[in-house]
Structures are given as C-alpha cells and as structure tokens.
CSV table of C-alpha atoms in Angstrom, one decimal:
chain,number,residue,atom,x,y,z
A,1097,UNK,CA,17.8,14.7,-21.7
A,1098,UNK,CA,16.8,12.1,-19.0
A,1099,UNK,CA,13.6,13.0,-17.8
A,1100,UNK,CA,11.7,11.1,-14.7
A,1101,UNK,CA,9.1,13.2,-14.1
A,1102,UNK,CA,9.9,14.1,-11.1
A,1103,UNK,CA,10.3,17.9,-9.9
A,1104,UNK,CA,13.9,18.1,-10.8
A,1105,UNK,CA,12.9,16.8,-14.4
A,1106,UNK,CA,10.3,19.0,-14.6
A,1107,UNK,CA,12.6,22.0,-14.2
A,1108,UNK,CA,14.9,20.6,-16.4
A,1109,UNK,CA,13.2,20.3,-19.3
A,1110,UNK,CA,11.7,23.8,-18.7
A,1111,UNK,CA,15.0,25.0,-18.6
A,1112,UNK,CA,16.2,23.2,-21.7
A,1113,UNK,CA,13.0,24.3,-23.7
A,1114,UNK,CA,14.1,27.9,-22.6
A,1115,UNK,CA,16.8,27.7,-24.1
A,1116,UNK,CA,16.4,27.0,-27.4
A,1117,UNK,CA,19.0,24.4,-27.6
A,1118,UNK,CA,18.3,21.2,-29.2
A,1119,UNK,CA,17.4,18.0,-27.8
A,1120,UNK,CA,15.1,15.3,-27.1
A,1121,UNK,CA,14.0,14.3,-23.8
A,1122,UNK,CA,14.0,10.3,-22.9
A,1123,UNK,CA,12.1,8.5,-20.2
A,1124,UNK,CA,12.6,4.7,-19.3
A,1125,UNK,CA,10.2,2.7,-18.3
A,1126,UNK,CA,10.7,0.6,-15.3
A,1127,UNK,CA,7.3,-1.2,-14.6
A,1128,UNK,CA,7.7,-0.3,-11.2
A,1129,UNK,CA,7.3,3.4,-10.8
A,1130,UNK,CA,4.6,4.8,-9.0
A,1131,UNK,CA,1.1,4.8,-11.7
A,1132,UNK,CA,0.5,8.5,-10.8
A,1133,UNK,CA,4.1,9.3,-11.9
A,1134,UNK,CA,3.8,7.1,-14.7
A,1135,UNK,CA,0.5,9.0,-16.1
A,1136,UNK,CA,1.6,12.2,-15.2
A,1137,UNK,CA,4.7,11.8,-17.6
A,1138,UNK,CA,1.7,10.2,-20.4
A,1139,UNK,CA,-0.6,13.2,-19.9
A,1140,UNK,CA,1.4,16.1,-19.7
A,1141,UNK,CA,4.7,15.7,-21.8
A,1142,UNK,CA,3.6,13.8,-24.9
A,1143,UNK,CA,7.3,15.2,-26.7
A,1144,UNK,CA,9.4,12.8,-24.2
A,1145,UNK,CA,9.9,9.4,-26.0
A,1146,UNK,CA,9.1,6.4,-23.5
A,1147,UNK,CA,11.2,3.5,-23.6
A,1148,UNK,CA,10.0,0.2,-22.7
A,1149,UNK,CA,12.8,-2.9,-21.1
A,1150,UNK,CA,13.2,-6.0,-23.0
A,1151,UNK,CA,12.7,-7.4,-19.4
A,1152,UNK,CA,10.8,-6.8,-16.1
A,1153,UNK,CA,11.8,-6.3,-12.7
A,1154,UNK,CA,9.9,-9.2,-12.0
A,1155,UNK,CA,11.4,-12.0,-14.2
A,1156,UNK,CA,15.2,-10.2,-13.3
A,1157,UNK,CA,14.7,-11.3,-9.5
A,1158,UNK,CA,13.9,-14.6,-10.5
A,1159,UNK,CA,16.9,-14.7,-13.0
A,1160,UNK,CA,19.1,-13.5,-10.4
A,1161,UNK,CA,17.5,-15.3,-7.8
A,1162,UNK,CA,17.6,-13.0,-5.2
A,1163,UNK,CA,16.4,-9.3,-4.1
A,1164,UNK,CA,17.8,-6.5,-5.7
A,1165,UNK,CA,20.0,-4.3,-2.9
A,1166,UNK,CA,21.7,-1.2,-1.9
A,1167,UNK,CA,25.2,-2.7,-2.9
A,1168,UNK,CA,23.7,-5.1,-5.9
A,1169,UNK,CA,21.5,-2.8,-7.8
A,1170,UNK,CA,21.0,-4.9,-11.1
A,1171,UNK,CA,17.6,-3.5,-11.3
A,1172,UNK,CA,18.9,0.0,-12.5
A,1173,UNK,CA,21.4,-1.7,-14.8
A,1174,UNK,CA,18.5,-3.8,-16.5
A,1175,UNK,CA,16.1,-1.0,-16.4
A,1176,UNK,CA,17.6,2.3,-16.2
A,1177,UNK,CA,20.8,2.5,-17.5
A,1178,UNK,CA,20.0,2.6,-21.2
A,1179,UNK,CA,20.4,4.9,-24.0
A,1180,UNK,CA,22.4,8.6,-24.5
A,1181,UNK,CA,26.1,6.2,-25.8
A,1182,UNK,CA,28.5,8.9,-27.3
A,1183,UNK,CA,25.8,12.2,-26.1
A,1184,UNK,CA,25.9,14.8,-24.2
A,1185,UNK,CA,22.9,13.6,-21.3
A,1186,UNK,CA,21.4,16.3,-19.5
A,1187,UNK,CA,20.0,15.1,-16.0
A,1188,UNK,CA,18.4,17.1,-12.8
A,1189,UNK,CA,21.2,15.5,-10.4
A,1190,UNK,CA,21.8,18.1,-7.3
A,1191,UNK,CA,24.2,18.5,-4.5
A,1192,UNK,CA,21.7,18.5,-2.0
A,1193,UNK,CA,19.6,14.8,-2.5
A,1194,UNK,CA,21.8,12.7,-0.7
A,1195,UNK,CA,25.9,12.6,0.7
A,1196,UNK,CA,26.5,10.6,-2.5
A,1197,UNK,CA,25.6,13.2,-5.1
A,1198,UNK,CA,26.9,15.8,-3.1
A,1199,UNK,CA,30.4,15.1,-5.4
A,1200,UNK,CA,28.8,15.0,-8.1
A,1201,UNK,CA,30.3,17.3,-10.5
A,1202,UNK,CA,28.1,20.3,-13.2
A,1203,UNK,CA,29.9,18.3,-16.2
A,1204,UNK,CA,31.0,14.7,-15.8
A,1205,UNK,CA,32.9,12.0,-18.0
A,1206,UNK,CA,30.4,8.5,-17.7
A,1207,UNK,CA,32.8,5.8,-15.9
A,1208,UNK,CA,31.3,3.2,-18.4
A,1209,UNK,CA,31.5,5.4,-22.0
A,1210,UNK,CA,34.6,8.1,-22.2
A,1211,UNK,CA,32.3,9.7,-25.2
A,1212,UNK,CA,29.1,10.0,-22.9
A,1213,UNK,CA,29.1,13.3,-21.2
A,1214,UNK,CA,26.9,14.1,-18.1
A,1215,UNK,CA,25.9,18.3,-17.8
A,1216,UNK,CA,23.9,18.5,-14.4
A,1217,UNK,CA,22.6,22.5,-14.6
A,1218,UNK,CA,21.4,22.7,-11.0
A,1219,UNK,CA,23.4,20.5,-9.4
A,1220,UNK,CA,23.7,23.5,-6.7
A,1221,UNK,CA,19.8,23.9,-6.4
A,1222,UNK,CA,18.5,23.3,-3.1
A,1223,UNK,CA,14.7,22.0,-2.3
A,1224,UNK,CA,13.5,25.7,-2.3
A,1225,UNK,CA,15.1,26.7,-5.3
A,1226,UNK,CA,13.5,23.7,-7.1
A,1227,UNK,CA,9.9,24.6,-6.3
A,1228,UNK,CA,10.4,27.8,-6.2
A,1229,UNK,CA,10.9,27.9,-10.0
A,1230,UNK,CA,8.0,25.6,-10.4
A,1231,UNK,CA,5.6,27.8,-8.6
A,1232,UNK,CA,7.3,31.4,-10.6
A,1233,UNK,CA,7.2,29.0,-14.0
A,1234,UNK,CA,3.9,28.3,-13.5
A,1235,UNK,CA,4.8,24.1,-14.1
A,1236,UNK,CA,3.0,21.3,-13.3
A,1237,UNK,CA,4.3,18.3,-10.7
A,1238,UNK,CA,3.1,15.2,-10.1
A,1239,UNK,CA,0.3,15.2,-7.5
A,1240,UNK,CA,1.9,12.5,-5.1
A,1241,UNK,CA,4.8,15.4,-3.7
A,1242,UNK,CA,1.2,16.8,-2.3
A,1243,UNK,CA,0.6,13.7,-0.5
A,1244,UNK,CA,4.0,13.6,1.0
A,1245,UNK,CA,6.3,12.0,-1.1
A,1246,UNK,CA,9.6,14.0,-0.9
A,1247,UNK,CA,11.3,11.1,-3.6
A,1248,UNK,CA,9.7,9.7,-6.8
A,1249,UNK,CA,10.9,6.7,-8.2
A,1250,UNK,CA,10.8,2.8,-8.1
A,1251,UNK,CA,9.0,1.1,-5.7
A,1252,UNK,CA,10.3,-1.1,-3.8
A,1253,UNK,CA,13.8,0.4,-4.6
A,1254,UNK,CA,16.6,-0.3,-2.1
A,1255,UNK,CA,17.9,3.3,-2.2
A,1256,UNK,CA,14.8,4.2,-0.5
A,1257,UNK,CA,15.1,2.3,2.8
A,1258,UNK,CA,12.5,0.3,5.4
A,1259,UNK,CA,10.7,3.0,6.0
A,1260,UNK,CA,10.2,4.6,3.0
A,1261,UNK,CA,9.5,1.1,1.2
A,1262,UNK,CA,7.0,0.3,3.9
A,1263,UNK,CA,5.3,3.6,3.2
A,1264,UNK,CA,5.1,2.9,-0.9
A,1265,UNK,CA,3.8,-0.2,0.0
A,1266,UNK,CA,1.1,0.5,2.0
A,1267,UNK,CA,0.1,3.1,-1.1
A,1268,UNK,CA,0.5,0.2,-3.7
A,1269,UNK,CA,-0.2,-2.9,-1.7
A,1270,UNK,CA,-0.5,-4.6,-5.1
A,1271,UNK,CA,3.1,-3.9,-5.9
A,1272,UNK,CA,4.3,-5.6,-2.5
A,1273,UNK,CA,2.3,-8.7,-3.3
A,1274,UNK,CA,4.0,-9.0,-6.8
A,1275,UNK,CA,7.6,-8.5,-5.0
A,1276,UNK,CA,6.4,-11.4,-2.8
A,1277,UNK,CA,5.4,-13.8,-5.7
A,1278,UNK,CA,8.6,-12.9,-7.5
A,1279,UNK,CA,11.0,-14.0,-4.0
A,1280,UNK,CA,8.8,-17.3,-3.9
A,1281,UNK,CA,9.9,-17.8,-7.5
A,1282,UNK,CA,13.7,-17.2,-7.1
A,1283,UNK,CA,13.7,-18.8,-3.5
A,1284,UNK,CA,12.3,-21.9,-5.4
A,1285,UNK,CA,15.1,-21.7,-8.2
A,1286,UNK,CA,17.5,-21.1,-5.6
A,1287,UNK,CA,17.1,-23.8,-3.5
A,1288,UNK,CA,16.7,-26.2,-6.7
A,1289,UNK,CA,20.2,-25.1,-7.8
A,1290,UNK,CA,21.8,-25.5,-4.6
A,1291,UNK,CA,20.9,-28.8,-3.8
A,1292,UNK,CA,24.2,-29.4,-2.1
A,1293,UNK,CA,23.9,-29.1,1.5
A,1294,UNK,CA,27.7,-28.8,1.8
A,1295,UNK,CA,27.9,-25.9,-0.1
A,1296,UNK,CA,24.8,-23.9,1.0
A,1297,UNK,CA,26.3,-24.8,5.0
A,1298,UNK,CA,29.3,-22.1,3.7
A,1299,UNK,CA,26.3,-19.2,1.9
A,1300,UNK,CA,24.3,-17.9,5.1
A,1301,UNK,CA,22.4,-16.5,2.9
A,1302,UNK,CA,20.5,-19.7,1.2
A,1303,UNK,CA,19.7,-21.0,4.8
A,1304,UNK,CA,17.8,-17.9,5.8
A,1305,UNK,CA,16.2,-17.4,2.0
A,1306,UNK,CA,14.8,-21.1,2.9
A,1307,UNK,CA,11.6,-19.5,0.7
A,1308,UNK,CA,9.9,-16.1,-0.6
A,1309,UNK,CA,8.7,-15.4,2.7
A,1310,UNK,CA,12.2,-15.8,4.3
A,1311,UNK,CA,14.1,-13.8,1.3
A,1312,UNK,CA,11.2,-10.9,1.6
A,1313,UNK,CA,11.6,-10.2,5.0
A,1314,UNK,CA,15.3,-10.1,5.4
A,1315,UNK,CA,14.9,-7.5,2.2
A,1316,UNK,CA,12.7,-5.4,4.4
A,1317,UNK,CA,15.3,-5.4,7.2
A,1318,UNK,CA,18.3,-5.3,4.8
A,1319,UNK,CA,19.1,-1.6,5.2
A,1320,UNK,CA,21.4,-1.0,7.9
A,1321,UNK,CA,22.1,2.6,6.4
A,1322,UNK,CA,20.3,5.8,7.6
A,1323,UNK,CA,18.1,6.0,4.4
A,1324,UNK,CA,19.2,7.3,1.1
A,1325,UNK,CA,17.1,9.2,-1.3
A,1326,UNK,CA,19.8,8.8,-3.8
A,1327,UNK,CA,19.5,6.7,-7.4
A,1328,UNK,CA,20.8,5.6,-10.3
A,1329,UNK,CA,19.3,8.0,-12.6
A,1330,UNK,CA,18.7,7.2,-16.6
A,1331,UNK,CA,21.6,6.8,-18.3
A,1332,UNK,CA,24.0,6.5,-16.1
C-alpha cells in the first residue's frame, strides 16, 4: 500500500486493515513534506515502513540545474516513484482531486512495469465521503487539514501552483530559503557550463536564470495553469 498520510491514506489503510487482506503499507520520504505530516505518519502508524532517498531534493536541482516544473517533474521520479515492481499497489487516488485523475481507472496496468498493478478502492469517493468515514471510523488526520490545508504533500511542489506555494511558504519560511540557496547553486553551475554566449543567445531561459534570484522568481510565476491539486503519488 502507498500511504502519505494524508486523509485519503488514512482511509485506505483503514480499509485495508478491515479487510483482513495481507499487505504492508510503504511511505517515501521526500525531505520536503510538511514536518506535521511527516510526525504525524512517525507517531501514529509505527507499522508503515519509511523509506529514505539516496538523494535530496536539494542536491537534484543543483544536478539538474534548474527548478523542478509542472511538465519536468524529476522530483517525483527521484523521490516518489520507488518501490511496489511486479505488486499489486494499493493507492487512495480519486476521481474527484483534479481533471487529471478524473480518468483514472479502479484497477490500472503501470505504463512503466506491465507486472505492477494499481487497485484505487475509492477512486469514486468525493470530499464528503472521505471525511465522512473518518469522522464514523473514529480515525485520526493530520492536524494541518484544520488549519486549512485542503492538499498535503511537497512543498514547494509545482502541482500546487503560485498561490498555494506562496501559502506553504509563508508556513515554512525555512523551506523557501533552502529552495533559494539550492537555485543560487544550479544558477551558478548553469552559467559555468554555458559559457558560450552563442549558444545561451538561442536558450531564453539561461538569460533570465542570470542567478538564483532570477531562476526563483520565474518558478514562482511559472504556472500559467489554473492550479492543480493533482500528484504523482508513490509508486507510480
């Protein structure tokens, strides 16, 4: 099972435990998830096995040297997408998060491993049903839906839009500054790579990333999307 903590996860692996099926439930670390969440999943499920990257999100911009996007998410390939080859993965994908999971399917083939097979149980569940079963069940959530938060997961992420990266940010300030040392560093590896003026004159893109300042501020303004709950989730 992939398990987030988030609401959906947290009906999930009710729902699994219910059952009396076997499994084991799986959580990967990103380094970037909101602490609450992160604790939350540390205090209150001690069965689901935590999985640490061999890298960070930080060292990954650097080595690509530039932001991770809507259209080049190599964050979620790095730190997400790991673990369930050749297994039937159970996730808390639904219908109703976002126009993109909306043809998703209850039981899907993985487009990257024929043997991996998604089931997605309430893939029909709206909001209401969700915390509806939470608050029948008796389950506990993590405490930042109370402050507002209608989406858990990376901050910082792309998926998420301006606004709602502005709002995480102003939570975790310290998170922001990190994304801003982390530009500097692949703005600075950039520009030493590309030292040919020729060349950068035909990549738009290296004369507005001039440095980390530059490269963070067209990130903020990147999205050009209406915003988009919807993200990789583990495994996928």
């Amino acid at each position: 099972m992939a398990f987030s903590g988030g609401k959906d996860s947290v009906v999930i692996l009710d729902l699994v435990k219910r059952s009396g099926v076997k499994y084991d439930a799986h959580y990967n670390i990103t380094g970037i998830d909101p602490p609450e969440l992160f604790y939350f999943i540390r205090d209150n499920f001690p069965e689901v096995e935590r999985h640490r990257p061999e890298t960070t999100i930080w060292k990954l911009i650097v080595k690509k040297m530039m932001p991770p996007t809507r259209r080049v998410r190599y964050c979620c390939e790095y730190l997400k997408e790991r673990g369930g080859a050749g297994r039937r993965v159970i996730t808390g994908v639904r219908h109703a998060e976002s126009s993109r999971r909306s043809k998703r399917g209850f039981i899907e083939e993985c487009f990257k491993d024929k043997h991996k097979i998604y089931v997605n149980p309430i893939i029909d569940w709206l909001d209401e049903d969700v915390w509806e079963y939470i608050k029948t069940r008796g389950l506990k959530y993590c405490s930042l839906y109370d402050e507002g938060f209608k989406r858990l997961g990376c901050i910082g992420c792309p998926m998420a839009g301006k606004i709602g990266r502005e709002k995480e940010f102003a939570r975790w300030p310290a998170y922001e500054k990190k994304f801003r040392t982390a530009f500097a560093a692949a703005a600075a590896a950039r520009n030493l790579k590309n030292c040919s003026q020729e060349w950068a004159d035909t990549h738009p893109l290296l004369q507005s990333w001039v440095d980390g300042e530059a490269m963070f501020n067209w990130w903020m303004k990147e999205q050009k999307h209406k915003d988009d709950p919807d993200q990789t989730v583990m495994f996928e």
